[in-house]
């Protein structure tokens, strides 16, 4: 329905005024023009230097019967507002104006539920004017077009929706029917749309399940005929089924449920611990107690979580740390009265337990919060447990346990780091240092090192194991393990007026405490007392100069060239094999110290408190090939399409099982199987139909 000619002109003038008048600082309605099909319209009156609350607002119904709109009169009260009311709400420097239809839309309702009128039943033009002492300040023009049978014209029904039985009828036969009592555009399955209305959008109807096709034919049916996309074997593997049996909503079959026969190969899960210790332990078997239960020690699972009741495996060493809640931790006494089966019939071993008191609680407890309550007694918590099992053949002869405990307040809160170690040693071993392999290194074993300047040369390469606040003074050491790259660090407390020379010396001392060694062992069983038995000198590069003058290039709270990072690089390679097991040995070790410029970090103000200077150490294992790689030939350089590392298609590996690239079986077996395959292929060719016809001819 088009508008009369004067109306677009008035709309254009009001729109132009609405855009320009805020730039002049005048009052303006935002928006200045509203076209709505609802019985409610809202706008805001903003702008102007005068008080907005002193502005008077009036509502008038514009009559366009003579073909021209009347000139709005401001300051004159107009009672001819029809069925519309004006509501004004004062906000901060603005007025919220709401125009609402007083009566309902019964005049727009139709007796026919399914009818849909293409023309609106209410077309009116409203004008809201803002004036001050009969002076017009702003205007708001509202064009109202309300159609019959709109969703707002019907009150929501309070009747409960009856959901049909899904076995016989779909829940939503027309999902696009979203409006009750009205026709939804493009929803051709809507029963409230007349045939004349559906003709308007028949070419744009919703398709699929949303458009009402709630029971489409699935692709596996043999009756489905598709022009393209169906393979040749489709008629052999399609499904012959009734159309009533559909995987979509609304159609299901009822069938009786019966328990199937138990499979003969079903694995039985043992709920009780399986005890086979009377005939000796094997590697990995859980240790059993006299009560026929597993000996458990907290361990770390593959997911990184700490399992409190993890069985201890025979000849399986571990060293783990678990972070637990201090409030719920108590002294663990499970091993005190426990007796362990030795592995022989009737053999029992009683653990020998030694208790020690922890001296530095900051190494174990962090984020402490002590709640002092009258009459609260201290309690003991276990921070470390060390188990040493002596074994003889497949039995256990002795068990030594060292428990380190700490005394804390009964209501102290925080987190605690607990350490649990289990170590199996031979019954005839003394206090000699264990090897890290025989002869080559084993992955995960400590790197052997000595200090040739000491009387007792045995030492090791260390990393920091931070605890508490992460300070270097409370950090413990853990050894460098062969083949495992690692990174650790700690913090030094530094004051704002710290002497730079002393800071450099302190940092160097902390880094040198990790490298109290001059040589590393080439093999895992090198003799500590024989320096010529495969010991390599550690190369120290870029030794830091700690004697620099702190006044040169340094200011208060700033120090230059402070040692901060220790890098350890270890070269290793394969040195042969023993009984098919590859032996690895170390070729060299190098340490390098990197320096940084330190500056005291201030917040809003530089307070007299210590700053934290980070120190770090990194370990990197670099594999050196035992043999230099073969140089590329001229053919490989020029014809890169035959390079398997640069292309998806690898022609040299076309017969992969018969080439040297295949390492799954010995080459002789691969050749024998290949020749056998060739023989069967030739036999199949001779027995085929063309050869049979030629022999008959």
XYZ file of C-alpha atoms in Angstrom:
697
model
C 0.000 0.000 0.000
C 1.617 3.258 -1.133
C 1.690 6.500 0.793
C 0.048 9.746 -0.422
C 2.347 12.196 -2.196
C 2.599 14.693 0.720
C 3.646 12.029 3.148
C 7.037 11.151 1.581
C 7.861 14.872 1.401
C 7.132 15.314 5.100
C 9.124 12.202 5.951
C 12.112 13.496 4.003
C 12.018 16.881 5.735
C 11.740 15.290 9.162
C 14.621 12.914 8.398
C 16.835 15.802 7.219
C 16.012 17.810 10.327
C 16.660 14.782 12.534
C 20.162 14.402 11.078
C 21.216 18.056 11.170
C 19.590 19.372 14.346
C 21.784 17.428 16.822
C 24.756 19.127 15.185
C 23.179 22.510 16.035
C 22.597 21.490 19.686
C 18.786 21.419 19.369
C 16.309 18.908 20.704
C 15.659 15.944 18.456
C 13.794 12.637 18.558
C 15.892 9.519 18.011
C 14.614 8.118 15.731
C 12.604 10.905 14.182
C 10.505 8.565 12.019
C 9.071 5.162 12.948
C 7.172 2.740 10.756
C 5.710 -0.090 12.757
C 3.196 -2.904 12.584
C 2.975 -3.268 16.349
C 0.692 -1.442 18.791
C 3.684 0.017 20.678
C 6.412 2.450 19.495
C 9.207 4.124 21.492
C 11.726 6.919 20.888
C 14.055 9.200 22.878
C 14.122 12.994 23.051
C 17.721 14.198 23.498
C 19.878 17.275 22.939
C 19.405 20.955 23.686
C 20.982 23.179 26.273
C 17.700 23.827 28.114
C 16.185 21.516 30.694
C 14.619 18.571 28.890
C 12.152 17.926 31.704
C 10.561 21.361 31.131
C 9.594 20.474 27.558
C 5.934 19.646 26.977
C 4.937 16.777 24.670
C 1.688 16.344 22.759
C 0.265 13.539 20.600
C -2.002 14.131 17.613
C -3.580 11.923 14.979
C -2.944 13.304 11.487
C -5.872 13.095 9.111
C -4.927 12.666 5.462
C -8.366 12.562 3.995
C -8.056 15.743 1.876
C -4.741 14.601 0.335
C -2.536 16.940 2.452
C -1.177 16.741 5.994
C -2.080 19.628 8.335
C 0.563 21.907 9.759
C 1.356 20.707 13.321
C 0.343 23.186 16.014
C 2.624 23.232 19.065
C 1.445 24.220 22.516
C -2.209 23.550 21.635
C -3.699 20.597 23.485
C -5.188 18.159 21.000
C -7.626 15.624 22.377
C -8.100 13.924 19.026
C -5.635 11.077 19.664
C -8.009 8.270 18.760
C -7.184 5.089 20.605
C -3.547 6.034 21.268
C -1.922 7.138 24.513
C 1.370 8.921 25.184
C 3.686 7.975 28.082
C 6.801 9.964 29.007
C 9.606 8.621 31.226
C 12.408 10.953 32.356
C 15.999 9.660 32.138
C 19.384 11.372 32.462
C 19.313 14.302 29.948
C 16.693 12.475 27.889
C 12.996 11.654 27.774
C 11.729 8.194 26.830
C 8.517 8.591 24.785
C 6.188 5.599 24.324
C 3.058 5.583 22.175
C 0.687 2.709 22.872
C -2.652 1.542 21.471
C -5.307 1.763 24.192
C -7.755 -0.883 22.960
C -7.102 -4.372 21.692
C -7.017 -5.466 18.070
C -10.363 -7.192 18.011
C -11.335 -5.125 14.956
C -8.452 -6.746 13.088
C -9.451 -10.271 14.033
C -11.264 -12.407 11.537
C -13.872 -15.026 12.121
C -11.893 -17.443 9.928
C -8.872 -18.780 11.694
C -6.969 -19.622 8.572
C -7.582 -16.375 6.701
C -4.769 -14.037 5.868
C -5.353 -10.498 4.654
C -2.842 -9.011 2.253
C -3.878 -5.421 3.206
C -3.560 -3.845 6.666
C -6.678 -3.174 8.705
C -5.224 -0.181 10.615
C -3.335 2.592 8.787
C -2.774 5.741 10.823
C -0.201 8.512 11.082
C 0.712 9.840 14.533
C 2.701 12.969 15.340
C 4.455 13.601 18.644
C 5.516 17.231 19.126
C 7.926 18.719 21.664
C 7.279 22.407 22.446
C 8.247 25.119 24.860
C 5.859 28.083 25.243
C 4.053 27.323 21.950
C 7.399 27.058 20.151
C 7.957 23.830 18.256
C 11.282 22.170 19.085
C 11.072 18.656 17.609
C 8.649 16.255 15.921
C 8.285 12.474 15.831
C 6.302 10.945 12.980
C 4.917 7.426 13.444
C 3.418 5.439 10.551
C 1.289 2.526 11.837
C 0.252 -0.426 9.643
C -1.280 -3.358 11.520
C -2.372 -6.472 9.634
C -5.107 -8.874 10.513
C -4.374 -12.206 12.239
C -0.882 -11.103 13.354
C 0.611 -12.965 16.259
C 0.077 -9.958 18.535
C -3.625 -9.956 17.847
C -4.157 -13.293 19.563
C -3.761 -13.947 23.220
C -1.623 -16.911 24.156
C -3.664 -19.954 24.932
C -3.342 -21.371 28.416
C -4.304 -24.856 27.297
C -1.668 -27.518 27.718
C -0.081 -28.844 24.568
C -0.846 -32.487 23.969
C 2.275 -34.278 22.748
C 1.346 -37.168 20.459
C 2.770 -40.644 20.900
C 6.039 -40.684 19.021
C 5.627 -44.310 18.035
C 2.753 -43.487 15.704
C 2.974 -39.778 14.921
C 5.871 -37.307 14.572
C 6.221 -34.665 17.257
C 6.430 -31.780 14.795
C 4.695 -32.450 11.456
C 5.410 -28.822 10.446
C 8.489 -27.434 12.261
C 8.391 -24.118 10.365
C 4.958 -23.291 11.872
C 6.313 -20.985 14.564
C 3.410 -18.546 15.064
C 0.129 -19.692 16.572
C -3.005 -18.485 14.791
C -1.103 -16.804 11.957
C 0.428 -17.740 8.618
C 4.229 -18.093 8.622
C 5.820 -16.884 5.416
C 7.550 -19.589 3.301
C 6.009 -22.333 5.459
C 3.927 -24.242 2.916
C 2.842 -26.883 5.446
C 1.254 -24.271 7.735
C -2.477 -25.087 7.899
C -3.268 -21.478 8.798
C -2.113 -20.233 5.397
C -4.749 -20.029 2.679
C -4.079 -21.310 -0.812
C -3.958 -17.766 -2.175
C -1.266 -16.789 0.311
C 0.780 -19.929 -0.333
C 0.823 -19.044 -4.049
C 2.752 -15.883 -3.139
C 5.793 -17.808 -1.840
C 5.368 -21.300 -3.245
C 8.670 -21.055 -5.115
C 10.518 -20.203 -1.879
C 9.084 -22.777 0.527
C 11.332 -24.221 3.235
C 12.697 -27.626 2.308
C 13.768 -30.653 4.297
C 12.612 -31.546 7.781
C 12.105 -27.870 8.734
C 9.761 -27.405 5.808
C 7.519 -30.329 6.837
C 9.267 -33.281 5.173
C 9.652 -35.089 8.508
C 9.673 -38.546 6.958
C 12.087 -38.421 4.005
C 13.309 -41.521 2.292
C 16.715 -42.531 3.532
C 19.471 -43.225 1.024
C 19.818 -46.937 1.791
C 16.345 -47.840 0.480
C 16.256 -49.778 -2.775
C 13.252 -47.714 -3.886
C 15.339 -44.546 -3.877
C 16.139 -43.660 -7.470
C 18.800 -41.017 -7.792
C 20.021 -39.669 -11.087
C 23.669 -39.639 -10.096
C 25.844 -40.433 -7.126
C 24.714 -44.078 -6.760
C 27.541 -46.639 -7.175
C 27.202 -49.687 -9.405
C 26.949 -52.093 -6.479
C 24.029 -50.199 -4.919
C 21.323 -52.721 -6.067
C 23.210 -55.538 -4.317
C 23.595 -53.830 -0.930
C 20.467 -51.657 -0.697
C 17.793 -52.174 1.966
C 14.378 -53.645 1.149
C 12.104 -52.107 3.764
C 8.645 -50.665 4.163
C 8.241 -46.906 4.132
C 6.719 -47.148 7.612
C 10.101 -48.232 8.960
C 12.062 -44.991 8.967
C 15.088 -43.854 10.993
C 13.512 -40.396 11.305
C 11.004 -39.198 13.899
C 7.679 -40.918 14.240
C 8.211 -44.560 13.288
C 9.737 -47.196 15.551
C 9.373 -50.936 15.986
C 8.694 -52.681 19.297
C 10.820 -55.785 19.836
C 11.387 -58.142 22.683
C 14.746 -57.873 24.470
C 16.542 -61.077 25.425
C 19.969 -61.642 26.872
C 22.381 -63.169 24.410
C 24.587 -66.153 25.135
C 27.788 -65.482 27.053
C 30.818 -65.487 24.818
C 33.305 -68.244 25.459
C 36.241 -65.826 25.233
C 34.836 -63.269 27.697
C 37.530 -62.094 30.095
C 36.773 -62.444 33.778
C 37.705 -59.399 35.841
C 39.220 -60.337 39.193
C 37.846 -58.169 41.958
C 40.151 -59.683 44.581
C 43.935 -59.259 44.368
C 45.575 -62.136 42.549
C 48.258 -63.633 44.776
C 50.977 -65.641 43.067
C 53.828 -64.614 45.348
C 54.218 -68.061 46.958
C 56.028 -69.227 43.828
C 58.264 -66.173 43.561
C 57.868 -62.691 42.076
C 58.382 -61.812 38.461
C 59.319 -58.386 37.222
C 56.238 -56.168 37.374
C 54.240 -58.392 39.768
C 52.591 -56.419 42.589
C 54.052 -56.965 46.032
C 51.643 -58.735 48.402
C 51.126 -58.280 52.133
C 50.455 -61.021 54.654
C 46.754 -60.047 54.557
C 46.695 -60.904 50.815
C 46.436 -57.269 49.800
C 48.596 -55.133 47.534
C 51.406 -53.036 48.994
C 50.490 -49.538 47.797
C 52.536 -46.357 47.572
C 51.271 -43.115 45.947
C 52.363 -42.885 42.313
C 51.743 -40.613 39.321
C 49.475 -41.982 36.596
C 49.850 -41.452 32.847
C 47.368 -38.574 33.075
C 49.648 -36.765 35.547
C 47.376 -37.303 38.554
C 48.569 -38.768 41.833
C 47.062 -42.187 42.606
C 47.113 -42.825 46.353
C 46.544 -46.607 46.245
C 48.918 -47.686 43.469
C 50.534 -51.157 43.827
C 54.316 -51.434 43.966
C 55.721 -53.575 41.147
C 58.608 -55.972 41.721
C 61.949 -54.587 40.407
C 60.292 -51.327 39.305
C 61.940 -48.200 40.685
C 60.244 -44.804 40.729
C 60.649 -41.353 42.215
C 57.471 -39.273 42.193
C 56.144 -36.104 43.784
C 52.491 -35.523 44.647
C 50.832 -32.207 45.499
C 48.095 -32.639 48.097
C 45.911 -30.468 50.296
C 47.570 -29.798 53.619
C 44.286 -29.592 55.497
C 43.364 -33.203 54.692
C 46.858 -34.694 55.048
C 47.954 -36.722 58.043
C 50.865 -38.930 58.918
C 50.548 -42.123 56.929
C 51.053 -45.198 59.075
C 50.019 -47.910 56.646
C 53.524 -49.418 56.450
C 54.104 -49.504 60.218
C 52.290 -52.744 61.034
C 52.411 -54.215 57.526
C 54.230 -57.461 56.784
C 55.280 -58.236 53.216
C 55.419 -61.659 51.576
C 58.971 -62.467 50.572
C 58.085 -64.565 47.538
C 58.809 -67.955 49.112
C 56.181 -70.244 50.591
C 55.432 -68.971 54.108
C 58.100 -66.256 53.898
C 57.336 -62.940 55.639
C 59.480 -59.780 55.704
C 58.976 -57.037 58.303
C 59.989 -53.536 57.132
C 62.605 -51.654 59.147
C 61.380 -48.080 59.554
C 63.440 -44.985 60.413
C 61.785 -41.637 61.198
C 63.337 -38.242 60.546
C 62.099 -34.697 61.138
C 61.967 -32.177 58.304
C 64.093 -29.107 58.923
C 62.976 -26.674 56.196
C 59.193 -26.648 55.781
C 59.350 -24.118 52.921
C 60.622 -26.912 50.687
C 57.378 -28.842 51.100
C 54.561 -26.463 52.136
C 53.308 -23.524 50.046
C 50.496 -20.963 50.363
C 50.216 -21.513 54.082
C 47.432 -19.964 56.101
C 47.562 -20.651 59.821
C 44.378 -20.384 61.849
C 45.369 -20.125 65.480
C 42.656 -21.468 67.722
C 42.945 -21.894 71.478
C 43.698 -25.432 72.528
C 44.669 -26.659 69.046
C 47.475 -29.210 69.163
C 50.036 -29.672 66.366
C 49.859 -32.649 64.061
C 52.375 -34.613 62.024
C 52.278 -34.977 58.242
C 54.436 -37.167 56.035
C 56.495 -35.241 53.477
C 58.806 -37.993 52.162
C 58.865 -41.791 52.113
C 61.852 -43.744 50.795
C 61.578 -47.518 50.294
C 64.604 -49.744 49.642
C 63.903 -53.402 48.758
C 66.740 -55.947 48.681
C 65.998 -58.812 46.338
C 67.600 -62.202 45.795
C 66.611 -63.984 42.598
C 62.771 -63.779 42.707
C 62.348 -63.121 46.432
C 62.640 -60.153 48.798
C 65.134 -60.424 51.658
C 65.007 -56.978 53.353
C 62.891 -53.827 53.344
C 64.170 -50.486 54.651
C 61.824 -47.506 54.936
C 62.867 -43.928 55.742
C 59.986 -41.593 56.578
C 60.467 -37.823 56.838
C 57.653 -36.064 58.668
C 56.899 -32.475 59.630
C 54.958 -30.886 62.462
C 52.318 -28.325 61.448
C 49.446 -26.548 63.107
C 46.223 -28.537 63.399
C 44.289 -25.899 61.412
C 47.021 -24.872 58.969
C 45.921 -24.616 55.335
C 47.823 -24.729 52.074
C 49.353 -27.227 49.668
C 52.089 -29.748 50.383
C 54.524 -31.495 48.047
C 55.141 -35.121 49.020
C 57.899 -37.316 47.629
C 57.801 -41.111 47.363
C 60.713 -43.234 46.133
C 61.007 -46.998 45.644
C 64.345 -48.618 44.897
C 65.254 -52.277 44.383
C 68.879 -53.303 45.028
C 70.564 -56.676 44.925
C 71.065 -58.535 48.199
C 74.874 -58.651 47.793
C 75.314 -55.030 46.722
C 77.155 -52.707 49.040
C 77.419 -48.949 49.075
C 78.914 -48.798 45.580
C 77.433 -46.404 43.093
C 74.918 -47.961 40.748
C 75.577 -47.966 37.040
C 73.458 -46.187 34.445
C 73.787 -48.990 31.923
C 75.989 -51.891 30.896
C 77.870 -50.826 28.900
C 75.823 -48.105 27.186
C 73.483 -45.631 28.835
C 69.862 -46.525 29.453
C 67.191 -43.903 28.865
C 66.043 -42.273 32.069
C 69.145 -43.187 34.125
C 71.341 -40.464 35.714
C 74.289 -39.109 33.783
C 77.451 -40.208 35.601
C 79.931 -37.473 36.505
C 83.032 -36.963 38.670
C 85.013 -34.056 40.083
C 88.675 -34.906 39.620
C 89.774 -32.205 42.091
C 88.176 -33.892 45.116
C 89.196 -36.916 47.119
C 85.740 -38.452 46.657
C 85.185 -37.757 42.970
C 81.649 -39.168 42.690
C 79.127 -36.460 41.845
C 76.333 -35.771 39.366
C 74.851 -33.106 37.112
C 71.850 -31.514 38.794
C 68.691 -29.573 38.081
C 66.654 -27.496 40.492
C 63.525 -28.930 42.084
C 61.727 -25.804 43.281
C 59.402 -25.859 46.256
C 57.581 -23.332 48.399
C 58.048 -19.835 46.985
C 60.468 -21.116 44.349
C 63.542 -19.569 45.974
C 66.958 -20.955 45.141
C 67.841 -21.153 48.830
C 65.035 -23.685 49.455
C 65.250 -25.588 46.160
C 66.452 -29.185 46.113
C 68.451 -30.995 43.450
C 67.479 -33.767 41.062
C 69.878 -35.499 38.685
C 70.097 -34.997 34.948
C 68.641 -38.102 33.272
C 70.103 -39.476 30.090
C 68.090 -38.757 26.948
C 65.574 -36.435 28.665
C 65.618 -32.715 27.825
C 64.701 -30.627 30.837
C 64.260 -27.023 31.987
C 64.143 -25.815 35.585
C 64.719 -22.638 37.542
C 64.423 -20.728 40.790
C 64.417 -17.141 42.115
C 67.008 -14.996 43.890
C 65.858 -12.261 46.247
C 67.489 -8.964 45.241
C 67.128 -5.584 46.939
C 66.896 -2.270 45.106
C 70.340 -1.197 46.379
C 71.958 -4.570 45.666
C 75.675 -4.523 44.928
C 76.136 -5.676 41.335
C 79.397 -7.525 42.008
C 77.856 -9.463 44.855
C 74.784 -10.212 42.717
C 76.965 -11.628 39.931
C 78.948 -13.730 42.390
C 75.789 -15.030 44.030
C 74.273 -15.973 40.662
C 77.483 -17.723 39.565
C 77.628 -19.682 42.833
C 74.038 -20.827 42.379
C 74.673 -21.947 38.798
C 77.979 -23.628 39.717
C 76.238 -25.647 42.434
C 74.511 -27.556 39.626
C 77.794 -28.366 37.857
C 80.143 -29.638 40.594
C 81.800 -31.880 38.032
C 84.738 -31.811 35.659
C 84.117 -35.011 33.644
C 81.135 -37.047 32.426
C 81.164 -40.762 31.725
C 81.142 -41.883 28.130
C 79.424 -45.155 29.079
C 76.950 -46.103 31.752
C 79.428 -48.359 33.606
C 82.589 -46.252 33.559
C 84.770 -46.757 36.663
C 84.725 -43.768 39.024
C 88.296 -44.437 40.192
C 89.821 -44.731 36.715
C 89.880 -41.441 34.827
C 91.012 -43.174 31.641
C 87.981 -45.492 31.605
C 85.867 -43.441 29.211
C 85.680 -40.099 31.041
C 85.207 -36.933 28.971
C 86.132 -33.455 30.181
C 83.278 -30.976 30.300
C 83.837 -27.999 28.009
C 82.982 -24.713 29.758
C 82.373 -21.868 27.304
C 81.964 -18.146 28.005
C 82.882 -18.146 31.674
C 81.278 -15.030 33.224
C 83.418 -12.216 34.625
C 82.193 -11.413 38.118
C 84.876 -8.844 38.902
C 83.492 -6.042 36.753
C 83.201 -2.662 38.392
C 79.563 -2.215 39.470
C 79.751 1.553 38.944
C 80.447 1.207 35.232
C 77.204 1.149 33.311
C 75.178 0.424 36.447
C 72.833 2.599 38.467
C 70.770 2.178 41.584
C 68.451 -0.767 40.916
C 70.215 -1.754 37.670
C 73.009 -4.267 37.032
C 74.536 -5.233 33.709
C 75.711 -8.674 32.543
C 74.307 -10.727 35.410
C 74.602 -14.522 34.808
C 71.062 -15.881 34.559
C 70.928 -19.072 32.470
C 73.023 -22.220 32.364
C 72.777 -24.298 29.185
C 74.012 -27.903 29.196
C 74.375 -29.632 25.854
C 75.278 -33.326 25.700
C 76.174 -35.087 22.438
C 75.470 -38.821 22.177
C 75.238 -41.485 19.478
C 74.649 -45.196 18.937
C 77.801 -47.228 19.560
C 76.656 -50.702 18.553
C 74.353 -53.337 19.971
C 74.538 -56.054 22.629
C 72.144 -58.989 22.145
C 70.128 -56.860 19.753
C 69.829 -53.925 22.175
C 71.275 -50.631 20.901
C 74.004 -49.211 23.147
C 74.325 -45.434 23.396
C 77.306 -43.458 24.663
C 78.106 -39.808 25.308
C 80.508 -38.078 22.899
C 80.897 -34.745 24.678
C 79.353 -32.224 27.091
C 79.394 -28.432 27.026
C 78.129 -25.785 29.441
C 77.418 -22.173 28.564
C 76.300 -19.314 30.800
C 74.155 -16.489 29.415
C 73.910 -13.069 31.029
C 71.113 -10.512 31.177
C 70.702 -6.929 32.311
C 68.747 -6.739 35.567
C 66.566 -3.810 36.603
C 64.523 -3.535 39.765
C 60.822 -3.795 38.915
C 58.815 -1.018 40.558
C 55.074 -0.629 40.741
C 53.562 2.806 41.278
C 56.328 3.444 43.791
C 59.648 1.719 44.468
C 59.121 0.205 47.877
C 61.880 -1.170 50.053
C 61.176 -4.794 49.337
C 63.101 -7.539 47.613
C 62.715 -8.232 43.911
C 62.901 -11.724 42.399
C 65.689 -12.412 39.895
C 65.065 -15.627 37.890
C 67.785 -18.214 37.311
C 67.276 -21.112 34.915
C 69.076 -24.205 33.658
C 68.336 -26.172 30.500
C 69.573 -29.591 29.395
C 69.572 -30.638 25.741
C 70.591 -34.030 24.360
C 71.733 -33.945 20.736
C 71.950 -37.191 18.774
C 74.901 -37.503 16.408
C 74.486 -40.077 13.623
C 76.924 -42.978 13.857
C 77.647 -42.700 10.128
C 77.500 -39.617 7.973
C 74.512 -39.621 5.621
C 75.230 -40.557 2.042
C 75.521 -37.505 -0.219
C 72.851 -36.950 -2.813
C 73.598 -38.111 -6.320
C 73.266 -35.860 -9.361
C 70.117 -37.738 -10.362
C 68.520 -37.115 -6.930
C 69.404 -33.427 -7.085
C 68.030 -32.832 -10.594
C 64.969 -35.126 -10.532
C 63.211 -34.260 -7.300
C 60.005 -36.023 -8.338
C 61.671 -39.287 -7.327
C 62.540 -37.971 -3.860
C 60.294 -39.672 -1.287
C 60.835 -36.867 1.231
C 59.519 -34.171 -1.116
C 56.612 -35.882 -2.864
C 53.507 -37.806 -1.852
C 54.226 -40.511 -4.460
C 57.386 -42.503 -3.749
C 58.332 -44.591 -6.786
C 61.480 -46.144 -5.244
C 59.239 -47.721 -2.583
C 56.677 -49.126 -5.014
C 57.519 -52.696 -3.961
C 58.069 -51.673 -0.354
C 58.223 -55.152 1.283
C 60.912 -56.213 -1.203
C 63.133 -53.163 -0.711
C 65.711 -52.245 1.899
C 63.348 -49.638 3.345
C 61.251 -52.346 4.986
C 62.753 -53.225 8.387
C 59.947 -55.328 9.836
C 61.460 -58.680 8.838
C 64.866 -59.971 7.729
C 65.606 -59.232 4.110
C 65.964 -62.933 3.237
C 62.421 -63.669 4.430
C 61.070 -60.727 2.433
C 62.741 -62.038 -0.738
C 61.403 -65.567 -0.144
C 57.846 -64.292 0.373
C 58.157 -62.079 -2.693
C 59.258 -64.974 -4.884
C 56.401 -67.080 -3.531
C 53.968 -64.310 -4.425
C 55.400 -64.098 -7.946
C 55.011 -67.873 -8.347
C 51.330 -67.776 -7.369
C 50.741 -64.824 -9.686
C 52.251 -66.716 -12.668
C 50.245 -69.822 -11.760
C 47.018 -67.774 -11.660
C 47.793 -66.351 -15.110
C 48.320 -69.805 -16.647
C 45.109 -71.136 -15.112
C 43.035 -68.182 -16.288
C 40.407 -68.412 -19.050
C 42.461 -67.138 -22.059
C 45.208 -69.682 -21.493
C 42.674 -72.498 -21.062
C 41.029 -71.672 -24.400
C 44.384 -71.573 -26.200
C 45.346 -75.007 -24.823
C 42.021 -76.505 -25.992
C 42.510 -75.056 -29.449
